[in-house]
mmCIF file of C-alpha atoms in Angstrom:
data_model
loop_
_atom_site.group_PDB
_atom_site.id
_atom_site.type_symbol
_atom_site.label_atom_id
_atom_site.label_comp_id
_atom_site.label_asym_id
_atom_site.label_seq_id
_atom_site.Cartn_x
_atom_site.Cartn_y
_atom_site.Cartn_z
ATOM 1 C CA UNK A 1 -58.091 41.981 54.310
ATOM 2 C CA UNK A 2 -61.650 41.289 53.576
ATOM 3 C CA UNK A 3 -62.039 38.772 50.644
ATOM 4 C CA UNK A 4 -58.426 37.379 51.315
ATOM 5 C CA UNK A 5 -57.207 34.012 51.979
ATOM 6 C CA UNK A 6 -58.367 33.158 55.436
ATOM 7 C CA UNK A 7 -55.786 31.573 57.638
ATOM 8 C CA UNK A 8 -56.517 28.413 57.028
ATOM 9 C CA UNK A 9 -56.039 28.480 53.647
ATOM 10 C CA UNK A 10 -52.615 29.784 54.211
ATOM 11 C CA UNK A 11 -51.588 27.254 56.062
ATOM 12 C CA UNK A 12 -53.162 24.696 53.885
ATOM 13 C CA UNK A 13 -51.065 26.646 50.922
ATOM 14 C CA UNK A 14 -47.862 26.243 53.330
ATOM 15 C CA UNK A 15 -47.958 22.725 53.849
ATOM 16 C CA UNK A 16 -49.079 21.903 50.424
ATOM 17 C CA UNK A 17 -45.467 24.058 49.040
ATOM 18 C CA UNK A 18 -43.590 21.806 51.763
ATOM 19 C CA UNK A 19 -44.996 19.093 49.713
ATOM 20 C CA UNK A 20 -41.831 17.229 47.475
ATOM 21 C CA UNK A 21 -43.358 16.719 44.090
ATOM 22 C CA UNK A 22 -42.714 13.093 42.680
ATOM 23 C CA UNK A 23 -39.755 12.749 40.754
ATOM 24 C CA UNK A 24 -40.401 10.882 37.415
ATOM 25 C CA UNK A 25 -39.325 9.709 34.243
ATOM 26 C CA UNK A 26 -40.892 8.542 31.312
ATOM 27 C CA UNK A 27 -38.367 6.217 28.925
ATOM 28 C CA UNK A 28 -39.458 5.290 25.149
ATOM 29 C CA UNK A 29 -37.167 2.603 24.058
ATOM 30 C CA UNK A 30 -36.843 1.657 20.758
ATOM 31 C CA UNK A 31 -38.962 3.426 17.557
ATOM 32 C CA UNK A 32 -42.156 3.113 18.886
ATOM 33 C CA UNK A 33 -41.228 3.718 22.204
ATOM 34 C CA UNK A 34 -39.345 7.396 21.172
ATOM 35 C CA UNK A 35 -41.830 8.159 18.871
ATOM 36 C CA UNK A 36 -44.366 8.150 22.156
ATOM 37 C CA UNK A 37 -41.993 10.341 24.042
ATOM 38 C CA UNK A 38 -42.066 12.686 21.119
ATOM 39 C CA UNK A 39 -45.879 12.807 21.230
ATOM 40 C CA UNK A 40 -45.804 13.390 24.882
ATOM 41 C CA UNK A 41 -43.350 16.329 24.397
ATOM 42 C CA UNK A 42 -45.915 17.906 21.702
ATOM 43 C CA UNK A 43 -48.634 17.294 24.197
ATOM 44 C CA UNK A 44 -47.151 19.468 26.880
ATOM 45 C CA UNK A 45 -46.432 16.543 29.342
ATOM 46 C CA UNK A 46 -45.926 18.347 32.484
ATOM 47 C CA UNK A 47 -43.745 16.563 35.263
ATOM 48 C CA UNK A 48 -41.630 13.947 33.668
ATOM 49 C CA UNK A 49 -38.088 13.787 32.732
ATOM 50 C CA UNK A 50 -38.549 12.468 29.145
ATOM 51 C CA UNK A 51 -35.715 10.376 27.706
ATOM 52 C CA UNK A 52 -35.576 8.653 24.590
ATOM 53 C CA UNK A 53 -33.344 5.211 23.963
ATOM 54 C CA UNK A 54 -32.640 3.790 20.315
ATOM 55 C CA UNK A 55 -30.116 2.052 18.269
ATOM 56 C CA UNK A 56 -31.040 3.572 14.900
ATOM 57 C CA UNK A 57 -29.370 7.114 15.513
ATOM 58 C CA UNK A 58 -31.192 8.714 12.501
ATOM 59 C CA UNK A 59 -34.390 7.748 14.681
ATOM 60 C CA UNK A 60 -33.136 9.038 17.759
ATOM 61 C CA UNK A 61 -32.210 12.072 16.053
ATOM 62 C CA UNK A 62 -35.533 13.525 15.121
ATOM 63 C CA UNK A 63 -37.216 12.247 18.776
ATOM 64 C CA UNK A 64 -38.281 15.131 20.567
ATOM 65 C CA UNK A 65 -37.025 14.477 24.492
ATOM 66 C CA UNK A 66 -35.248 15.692 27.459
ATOM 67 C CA UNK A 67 -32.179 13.704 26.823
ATOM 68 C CA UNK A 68 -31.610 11.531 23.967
ATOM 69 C CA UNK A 69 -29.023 8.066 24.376
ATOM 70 C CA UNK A 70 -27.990 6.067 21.869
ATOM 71 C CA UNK A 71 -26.934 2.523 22.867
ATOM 72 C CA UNK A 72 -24.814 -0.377 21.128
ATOM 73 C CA UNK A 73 -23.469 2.238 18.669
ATOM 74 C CA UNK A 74 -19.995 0.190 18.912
ATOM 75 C CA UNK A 75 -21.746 -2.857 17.113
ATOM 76 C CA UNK A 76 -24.455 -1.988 15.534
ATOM 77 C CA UNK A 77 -22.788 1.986 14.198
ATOM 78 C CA UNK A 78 -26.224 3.710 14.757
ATOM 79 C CA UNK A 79 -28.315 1.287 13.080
ATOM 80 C CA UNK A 80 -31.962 -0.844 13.962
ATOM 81 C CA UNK A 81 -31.065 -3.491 16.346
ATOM 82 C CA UNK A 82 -33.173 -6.178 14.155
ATOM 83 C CA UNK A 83 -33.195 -8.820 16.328
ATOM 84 C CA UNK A 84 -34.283 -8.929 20.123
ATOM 85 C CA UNK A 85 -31.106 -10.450 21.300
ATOM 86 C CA UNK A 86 -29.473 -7.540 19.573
ATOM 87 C CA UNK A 87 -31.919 -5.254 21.213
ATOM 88 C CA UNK A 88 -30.531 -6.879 24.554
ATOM 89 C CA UNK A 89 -27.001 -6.485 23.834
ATOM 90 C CA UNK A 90 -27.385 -2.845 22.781
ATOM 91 C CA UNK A 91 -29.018 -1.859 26.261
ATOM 92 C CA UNK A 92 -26.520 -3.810 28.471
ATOM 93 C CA UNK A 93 -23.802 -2.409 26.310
ATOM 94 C CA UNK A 94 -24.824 1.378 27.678
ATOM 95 C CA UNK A 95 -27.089 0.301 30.538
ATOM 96 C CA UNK A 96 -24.726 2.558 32.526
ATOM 97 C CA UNK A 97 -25.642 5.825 30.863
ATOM 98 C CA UNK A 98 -29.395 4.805 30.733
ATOM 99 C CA UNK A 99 -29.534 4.284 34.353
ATOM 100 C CA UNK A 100 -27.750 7.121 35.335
ATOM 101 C CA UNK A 101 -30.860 9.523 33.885
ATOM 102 C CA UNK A 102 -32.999 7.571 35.735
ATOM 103 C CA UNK A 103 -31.514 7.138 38.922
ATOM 104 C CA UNK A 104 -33.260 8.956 41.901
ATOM 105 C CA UNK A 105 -36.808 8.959 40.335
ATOM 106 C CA UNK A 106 -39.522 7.712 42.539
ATOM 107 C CA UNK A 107 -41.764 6.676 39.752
ATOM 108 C CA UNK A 108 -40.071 5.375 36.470
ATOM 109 C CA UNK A 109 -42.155 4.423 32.893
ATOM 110 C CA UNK A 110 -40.571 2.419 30.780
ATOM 111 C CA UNK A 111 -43.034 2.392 26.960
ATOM 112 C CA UNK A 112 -42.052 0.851 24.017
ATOM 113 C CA UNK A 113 -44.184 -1.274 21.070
ATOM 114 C CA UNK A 114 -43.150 -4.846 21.277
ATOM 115 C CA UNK A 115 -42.115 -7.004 18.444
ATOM 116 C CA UNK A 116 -39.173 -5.084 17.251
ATOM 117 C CA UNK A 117 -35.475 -5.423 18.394
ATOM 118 C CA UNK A 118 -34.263 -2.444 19.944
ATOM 119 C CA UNK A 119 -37.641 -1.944 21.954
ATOM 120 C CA UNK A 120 -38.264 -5.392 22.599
ATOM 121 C CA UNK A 121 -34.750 -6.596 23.966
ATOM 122 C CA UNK A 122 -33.959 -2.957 25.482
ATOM 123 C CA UNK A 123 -37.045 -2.998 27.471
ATOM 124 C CA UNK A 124 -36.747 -6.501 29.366
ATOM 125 C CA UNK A 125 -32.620 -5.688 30.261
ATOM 126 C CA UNK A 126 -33.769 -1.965 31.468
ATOM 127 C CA UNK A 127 -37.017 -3.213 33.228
ATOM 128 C CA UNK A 128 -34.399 -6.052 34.796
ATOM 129 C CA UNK A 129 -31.870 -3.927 35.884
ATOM 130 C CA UNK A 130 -33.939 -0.823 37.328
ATOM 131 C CA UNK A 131 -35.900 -3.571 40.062
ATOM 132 C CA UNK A 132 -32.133 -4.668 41.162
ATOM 133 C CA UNK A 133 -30.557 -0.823 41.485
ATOM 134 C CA UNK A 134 -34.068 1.345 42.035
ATOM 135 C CA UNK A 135 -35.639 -0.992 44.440
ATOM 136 C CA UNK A 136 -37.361 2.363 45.757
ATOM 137 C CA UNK A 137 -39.156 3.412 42.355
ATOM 138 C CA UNK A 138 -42.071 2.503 41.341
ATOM 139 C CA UNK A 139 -41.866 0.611 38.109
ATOM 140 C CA UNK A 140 -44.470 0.890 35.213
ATOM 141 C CA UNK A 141 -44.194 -0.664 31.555
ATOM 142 C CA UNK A 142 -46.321 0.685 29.221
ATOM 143 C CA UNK A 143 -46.345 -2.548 26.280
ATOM 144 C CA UNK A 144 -47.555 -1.728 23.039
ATOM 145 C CA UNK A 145 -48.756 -5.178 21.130
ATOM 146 C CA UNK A 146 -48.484 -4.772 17.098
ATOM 147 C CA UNK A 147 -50.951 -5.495 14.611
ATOM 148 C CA UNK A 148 -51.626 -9.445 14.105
ATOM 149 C CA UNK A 149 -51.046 -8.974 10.505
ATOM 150 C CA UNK A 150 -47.435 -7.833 11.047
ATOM 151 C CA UNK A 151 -46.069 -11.545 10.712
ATOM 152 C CA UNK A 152 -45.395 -14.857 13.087
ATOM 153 C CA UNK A 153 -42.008 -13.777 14.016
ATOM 154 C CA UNK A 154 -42.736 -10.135 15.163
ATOM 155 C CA UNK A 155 -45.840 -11.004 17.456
ATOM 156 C CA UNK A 156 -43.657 -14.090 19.128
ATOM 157 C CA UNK A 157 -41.111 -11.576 19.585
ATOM 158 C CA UNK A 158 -43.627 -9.494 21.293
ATOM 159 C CA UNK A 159 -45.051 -12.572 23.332
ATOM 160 C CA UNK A 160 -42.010 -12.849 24.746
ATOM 161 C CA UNK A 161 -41.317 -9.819 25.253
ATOM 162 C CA UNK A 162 -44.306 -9.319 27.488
ATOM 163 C CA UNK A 163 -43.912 -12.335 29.201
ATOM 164 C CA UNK A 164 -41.006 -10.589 30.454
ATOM 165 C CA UNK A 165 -41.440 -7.157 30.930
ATOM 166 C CA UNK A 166 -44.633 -8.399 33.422
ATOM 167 C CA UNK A 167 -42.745 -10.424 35.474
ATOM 168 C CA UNK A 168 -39.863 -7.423 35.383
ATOM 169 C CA UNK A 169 -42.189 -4.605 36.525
ATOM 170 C CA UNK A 170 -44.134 -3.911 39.404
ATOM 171 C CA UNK A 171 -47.232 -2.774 37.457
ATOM 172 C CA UNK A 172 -47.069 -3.377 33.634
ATOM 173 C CA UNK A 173 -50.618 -1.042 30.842
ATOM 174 C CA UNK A 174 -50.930 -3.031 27.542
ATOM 175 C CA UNK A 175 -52.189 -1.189 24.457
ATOM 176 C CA UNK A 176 -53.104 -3.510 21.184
ATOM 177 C CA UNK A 177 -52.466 -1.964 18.108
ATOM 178 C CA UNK A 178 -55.429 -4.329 16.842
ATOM 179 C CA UNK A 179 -57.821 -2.178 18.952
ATOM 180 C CA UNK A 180 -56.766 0.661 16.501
ATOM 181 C CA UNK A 181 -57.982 -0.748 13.631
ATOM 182 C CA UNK A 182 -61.044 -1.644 15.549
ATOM 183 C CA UNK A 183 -61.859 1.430 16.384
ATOM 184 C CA UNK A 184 -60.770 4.226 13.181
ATOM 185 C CA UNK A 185 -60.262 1.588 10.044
ATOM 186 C CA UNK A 186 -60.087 4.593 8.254
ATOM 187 C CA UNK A 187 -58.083 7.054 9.522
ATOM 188 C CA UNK A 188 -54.479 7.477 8.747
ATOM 189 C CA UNK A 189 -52.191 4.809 11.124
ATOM 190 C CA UNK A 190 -50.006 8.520 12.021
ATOM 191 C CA UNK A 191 -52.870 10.006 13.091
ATOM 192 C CA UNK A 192 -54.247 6.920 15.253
ATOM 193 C CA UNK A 193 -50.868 6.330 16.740
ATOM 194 C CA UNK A 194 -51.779 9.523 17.870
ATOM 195 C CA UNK A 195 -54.807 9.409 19.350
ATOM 196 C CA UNK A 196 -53.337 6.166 21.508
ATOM 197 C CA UNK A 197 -50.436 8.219 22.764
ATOM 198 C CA UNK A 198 -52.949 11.218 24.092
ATOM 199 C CA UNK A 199 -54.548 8.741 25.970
ATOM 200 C CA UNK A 200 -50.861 7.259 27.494
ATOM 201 C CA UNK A 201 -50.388 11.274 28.357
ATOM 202 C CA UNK A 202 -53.825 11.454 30.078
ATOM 203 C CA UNK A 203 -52.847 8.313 32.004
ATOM 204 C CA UNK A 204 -49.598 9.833 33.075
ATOM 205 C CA UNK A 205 -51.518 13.182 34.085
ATOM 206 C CA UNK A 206 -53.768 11.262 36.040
ATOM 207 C CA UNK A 207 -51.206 9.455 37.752
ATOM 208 C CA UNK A 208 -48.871 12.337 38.672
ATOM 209 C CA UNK A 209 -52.479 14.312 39.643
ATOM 210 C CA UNK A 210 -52.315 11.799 42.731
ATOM 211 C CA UNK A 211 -49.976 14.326 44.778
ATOM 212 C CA UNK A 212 -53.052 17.101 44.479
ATOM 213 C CA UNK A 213 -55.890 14.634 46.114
ATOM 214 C CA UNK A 214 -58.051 15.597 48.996
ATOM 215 C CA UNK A 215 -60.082 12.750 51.267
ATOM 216 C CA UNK A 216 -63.038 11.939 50.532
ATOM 217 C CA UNK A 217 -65.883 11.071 53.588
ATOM 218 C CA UNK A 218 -65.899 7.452 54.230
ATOM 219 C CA UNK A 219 -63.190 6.430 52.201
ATOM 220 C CA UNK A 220 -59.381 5.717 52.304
ATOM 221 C CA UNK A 221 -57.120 8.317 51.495
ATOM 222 C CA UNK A 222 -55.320 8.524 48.508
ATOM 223 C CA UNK A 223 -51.949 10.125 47.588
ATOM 224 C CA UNK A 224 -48.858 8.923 45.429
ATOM 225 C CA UNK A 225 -47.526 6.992 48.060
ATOM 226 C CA UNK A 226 -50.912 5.159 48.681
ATOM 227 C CA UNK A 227 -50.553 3.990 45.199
ATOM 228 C CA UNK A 228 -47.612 2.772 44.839
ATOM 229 C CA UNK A 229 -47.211 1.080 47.759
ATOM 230 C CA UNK A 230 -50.553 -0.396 46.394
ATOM 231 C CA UNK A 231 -49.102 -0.652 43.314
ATOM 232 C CA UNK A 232 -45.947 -2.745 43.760
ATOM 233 C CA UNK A 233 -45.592 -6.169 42.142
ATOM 234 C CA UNK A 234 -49.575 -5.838 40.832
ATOM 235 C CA UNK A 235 -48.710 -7.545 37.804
ATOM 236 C CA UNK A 236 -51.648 -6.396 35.251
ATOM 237 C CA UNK A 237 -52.898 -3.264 35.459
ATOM 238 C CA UNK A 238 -55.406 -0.787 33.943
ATOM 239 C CA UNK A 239 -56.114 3.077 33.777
ATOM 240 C CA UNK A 240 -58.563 4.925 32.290
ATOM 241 C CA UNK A 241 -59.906 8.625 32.528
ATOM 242 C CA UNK A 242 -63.029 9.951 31.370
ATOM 243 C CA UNK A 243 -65.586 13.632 31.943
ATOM 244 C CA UNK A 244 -69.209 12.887 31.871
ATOM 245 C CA UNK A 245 -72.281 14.727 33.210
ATOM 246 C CA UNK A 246 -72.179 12.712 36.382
ATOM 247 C CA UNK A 247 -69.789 11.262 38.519
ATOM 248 C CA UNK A 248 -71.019 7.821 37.886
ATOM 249 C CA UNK A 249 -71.336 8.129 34.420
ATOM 250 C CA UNK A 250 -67.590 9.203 33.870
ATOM 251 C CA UNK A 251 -66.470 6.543 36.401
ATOM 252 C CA UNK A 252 -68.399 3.894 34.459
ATOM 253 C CA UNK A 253 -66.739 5.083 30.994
ATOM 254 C CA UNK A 254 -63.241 5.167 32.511
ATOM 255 C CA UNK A 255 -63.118 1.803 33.320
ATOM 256 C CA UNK A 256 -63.738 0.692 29.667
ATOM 257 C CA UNK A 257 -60.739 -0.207 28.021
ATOM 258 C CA UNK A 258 -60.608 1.581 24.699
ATOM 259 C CA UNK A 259 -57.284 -0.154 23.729
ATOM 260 C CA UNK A 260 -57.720 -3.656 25.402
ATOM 261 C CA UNK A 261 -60.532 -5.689 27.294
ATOM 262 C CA UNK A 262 -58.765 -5.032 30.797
ATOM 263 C CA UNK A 263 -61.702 -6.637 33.836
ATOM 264 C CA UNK A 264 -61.359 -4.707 36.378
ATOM 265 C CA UNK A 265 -64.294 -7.334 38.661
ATOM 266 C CA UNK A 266 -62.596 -8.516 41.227
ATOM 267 C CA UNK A 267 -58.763 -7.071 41.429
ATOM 268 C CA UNK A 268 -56.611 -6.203 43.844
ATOM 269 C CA UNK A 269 -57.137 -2.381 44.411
ATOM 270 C CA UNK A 270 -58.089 0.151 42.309
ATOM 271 C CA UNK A 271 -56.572 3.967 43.255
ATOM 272 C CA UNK A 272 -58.153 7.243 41.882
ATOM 273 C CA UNK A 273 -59.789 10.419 41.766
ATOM 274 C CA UNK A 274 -62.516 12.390 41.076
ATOM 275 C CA UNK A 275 -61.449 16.239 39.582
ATOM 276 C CA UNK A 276 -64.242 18.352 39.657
ATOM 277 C CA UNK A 277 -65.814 21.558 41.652
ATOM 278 C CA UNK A 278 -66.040 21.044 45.356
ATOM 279 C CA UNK A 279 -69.362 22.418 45.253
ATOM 280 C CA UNK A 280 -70.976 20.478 42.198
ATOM 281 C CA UNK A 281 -69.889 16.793 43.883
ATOM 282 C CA UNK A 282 -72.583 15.739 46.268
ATOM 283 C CA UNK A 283 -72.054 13.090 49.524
ATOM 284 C CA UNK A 284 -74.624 11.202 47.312
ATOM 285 C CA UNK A 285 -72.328 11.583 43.878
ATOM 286 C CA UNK A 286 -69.091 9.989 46.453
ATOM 287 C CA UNK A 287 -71.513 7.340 48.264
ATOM 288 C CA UNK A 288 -72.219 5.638 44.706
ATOM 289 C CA UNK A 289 -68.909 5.635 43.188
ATOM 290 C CA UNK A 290 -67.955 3.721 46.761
ATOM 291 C CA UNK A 291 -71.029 1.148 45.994
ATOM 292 C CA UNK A 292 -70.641 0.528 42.568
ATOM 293 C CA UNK A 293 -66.663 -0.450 43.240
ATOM 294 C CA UNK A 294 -67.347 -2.501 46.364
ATOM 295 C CA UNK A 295 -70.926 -3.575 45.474
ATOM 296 C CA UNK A 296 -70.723 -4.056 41.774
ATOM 297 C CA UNK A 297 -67.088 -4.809 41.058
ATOM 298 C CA UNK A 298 -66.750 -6.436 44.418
ATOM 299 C CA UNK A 299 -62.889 -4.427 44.393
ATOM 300 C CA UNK A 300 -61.755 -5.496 47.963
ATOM 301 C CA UNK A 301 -59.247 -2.411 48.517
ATOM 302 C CA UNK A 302 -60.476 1.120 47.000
ATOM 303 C CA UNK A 303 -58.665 4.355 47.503
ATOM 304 C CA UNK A 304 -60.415 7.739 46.173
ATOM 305 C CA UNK A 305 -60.372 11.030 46.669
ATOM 306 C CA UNK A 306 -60.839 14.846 45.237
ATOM 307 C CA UNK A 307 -58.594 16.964 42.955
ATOM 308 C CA UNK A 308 -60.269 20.323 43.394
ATOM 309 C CA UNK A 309 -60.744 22.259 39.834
ATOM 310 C CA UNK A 310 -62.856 25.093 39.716
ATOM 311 C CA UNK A 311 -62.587 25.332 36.127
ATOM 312 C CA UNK A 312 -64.038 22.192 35.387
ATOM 313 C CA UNK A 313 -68.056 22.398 34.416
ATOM 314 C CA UNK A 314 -68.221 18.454 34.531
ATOM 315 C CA UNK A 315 -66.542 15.982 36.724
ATOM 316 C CA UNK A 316 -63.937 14.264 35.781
ATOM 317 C CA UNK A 317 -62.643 10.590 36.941
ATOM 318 C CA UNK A 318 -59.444 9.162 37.262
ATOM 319 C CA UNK A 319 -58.698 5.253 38.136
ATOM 320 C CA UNK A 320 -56.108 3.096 38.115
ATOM 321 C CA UNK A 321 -57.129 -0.689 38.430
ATOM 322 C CA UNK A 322 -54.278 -3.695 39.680
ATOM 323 C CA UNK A 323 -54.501 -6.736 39.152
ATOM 324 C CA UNK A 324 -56.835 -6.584 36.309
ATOM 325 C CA UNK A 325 -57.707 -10.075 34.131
ATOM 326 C CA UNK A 326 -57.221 -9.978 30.463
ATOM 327 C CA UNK A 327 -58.352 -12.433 27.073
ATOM 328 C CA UNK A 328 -56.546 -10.588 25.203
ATOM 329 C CA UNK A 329 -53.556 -10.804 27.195
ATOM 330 C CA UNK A 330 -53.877 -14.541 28.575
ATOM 331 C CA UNK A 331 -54.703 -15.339 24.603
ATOM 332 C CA UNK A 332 -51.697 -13.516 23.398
ATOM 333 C CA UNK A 333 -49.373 -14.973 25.850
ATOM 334 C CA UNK A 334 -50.944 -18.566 25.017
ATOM 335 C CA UNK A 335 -52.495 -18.815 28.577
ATOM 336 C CA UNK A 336 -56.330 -19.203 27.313
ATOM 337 C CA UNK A 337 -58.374 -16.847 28.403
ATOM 338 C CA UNK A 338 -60.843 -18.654 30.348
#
C-alpha cells in the first residue's frame, strides 16, 4: 500500500513486540516513603508495580498504591514505629509478605525519607534482604535527607540510615530536604514535597525509557541491561533530566543537581539518552554530547543513545551518572568532603 509501513519497519515493529518489558517495582517505606508512592500514582507513573509499606495503618490507609502492607501490626497495633530499631523489627516481622510483591522484578526501588522509624529501620532490613534473595534485580534506594532543623536525633538517625542503605544497594539517589528550602522558601512544604517527587517520577520515566533506545554513531549502545549491569554495586549515583533548545544545552542542565551537589567529573559511567525527533538531532548535536562527557568530564565509560519522539519540538536528555562524589553526602555522613 503506498504510504504504509515499509517492510522494514514491520519487522523492526516485530522484534521490538518480542521485546520483554522490564519488570519493576517501586516501594515507599515508611510516611515519607508512601506518601511518594502516592504522588507517583497521581502522576500517572507508567510501568511500576507501586507498593506502599508502613506501621502507622491510618497512614497506610489513605496511600494511594498497587498493594498496600502493613508490617509489625502484632507489636506496634498499627501505630508509628518511633524508633529505628522498631522500624527494623516491624519489617523483619513481615519481611515475608514484603518480599513476596517484589519477587521476580528485574529492577526494584526502594524510597523512603530518612530520620524516622518505620522508613529508616524498614529500609536497611528490606534493602538487606532483597541483595541476599533477588541477587538478579537491580537495586536502587532513593534516600530522602530531612531538614537540619528537624533535631540531633532525627538527622543521626538518618546518618545511619544512609550509611546503610549505600552499602545495601547496588546504586543508592539522595534528595536533601535542605535543598527545598533553598530553592522555594516560600512556598507551602505540601506543595514542594511535590515538586521533589515529580522529579523522582521523571527519573523513574527516564530510567524505564532505557528499553525504547536506538544506537547512536560512534557510541556504545545503550539498553536496560547495559545499565544495570553498569549499574551494579556503583555506590553513589545521580540522575537528572532536562528539554532545552539544544542538545548540549539540556545535557548541561541535566547534570545539575537541583536537590543535592552530586559531581558527576570523573565517575564510573554515566548511561542515557537523548529523546527527540530523528530528524532535528544532527551527527554534530551527538559528536558534542560524546566530547563534552569524555573531554570535559573526563567520564571513562559512556553509554548513549536515541528515544525517537516525534512529538517532541525540543530535545530532551536523559542521564544517569555512577559513582558520583558528594559534600553534601561525605559531610552528612561525617566523611569531610574534601
Amino acid at each position: 500500500m503506498i504510504g504504509g509501513p515499509s517492510p522494514l519497519d514491520i519487522a523492526r515493529g516485530l522484534l521490538e513486540g518480542e521485546r520483554s518489558l522490564v519488570r519493576a517495582a517501586i516501594v515507599g517505606i515508611g510516611g515519607a516513603g508512601c506518601n511518594v508512592v502516592t504522588n507517583l500514582s497521581r502522576l500517572g507513573l507508567a510501568g511500576f508495580k507501586l507498593i506502599a509499606v508502613n506501621t502507622d495503618a491510618a497512614s497506610l490507609k489513605e496511600s494511594k498504591a498497587d498493594y498496600k502492607v502493613l508490617i509489625g501490626d502484632r507489636f506496634l497495633s498499627g501505630r508509628s514505629a518511633r524508633t529505628v530499631e522498631n522500624g527494623k523489627k516491624a519489617m523483619e516481622e513481615d519481611i515475608d509478605r514484603v518480599i513476596s510483591l517484589i519477587k521476580g522484578n528485574e529492577l526494584v526501588v526502594l524510597v523512603s525519607g530518612l530520620g524516622g522509624g518505620s522508613g529508616t529501620g524498614g529500609h536497611i532490613v528490606l534493602a538487606e534482604e532483597l541483595r541476599k534473595s533477588e541477587k538478579d534485580a537491580l537495586l536502587v534506594s532513593i534516600a530522602i535527607i530531612p531538614f537540619s532543623s528537624e533535631g540531633e536525633r532525627v538527622l543521626k538517625n538518618a546518618q545511619i540510615g544512609l550509611a546503610e542503605v549505600l552499602d545495601s544497594s547496588d546504586l543508592t539517589l539522595v534528595y536533601f530536604n535542605d535543598k527545598l528550602r533553598e530553592k522555594f522558601p516560600d512556598m507551602p512544604l505540601i506543595r514542594a514535597y511535590r515538586i521533589m517527587d515529580s522529579w523522582i517520577a521523571s527519573i523513574l520515566e527516564g530510567i524505564y525509557g532505557l528499553q525504547a533506545i536506538h544506537p547512536l554513531p560512534g557510541m556504545i549502545n545503550v539498553d536496560f541491561a547495559v545499565m544495570k549491569e553498569a549499574a551494579k554495586n556503583s555506590g553513589l549515583g545521580y540522575a537528572g533530566v532536562a528539554e532545552a533548545q539544544t542538545t548540549e544545552e539540556a545535557l548541561e542542565e541535566c547534570l545539575n543537581d537541583p536537590f543535592g551537589d552530586a559531581d558527576v567529573r570523573g565517575c564510573k559511567a554515566l548511561v542515557g539518552y537523548i529523546e527527540g525527533s530523528q530528524t532535528r538531532i544532527s551527527v554534530s548535536n551527538i559528536t558534542k554530547v560524546q566530547e563534552f562527557l569524555t573531554n570535559n568530564l573526563k567520564i571513562p565509560e559512556i553509554y548513549f543513545g536515541l528515544k525517537p519522539s516525534w512529538e517532541m519540538s525540543k530535545p530532551r536528555v536523559f542521564a544517569l551518572a555512577l559513582g558520583v562524589k558528594s559534600k553534601m553526602v561525605d559531610e552528612f555522613l561525617g566523611l569531610g568532603g574534601g
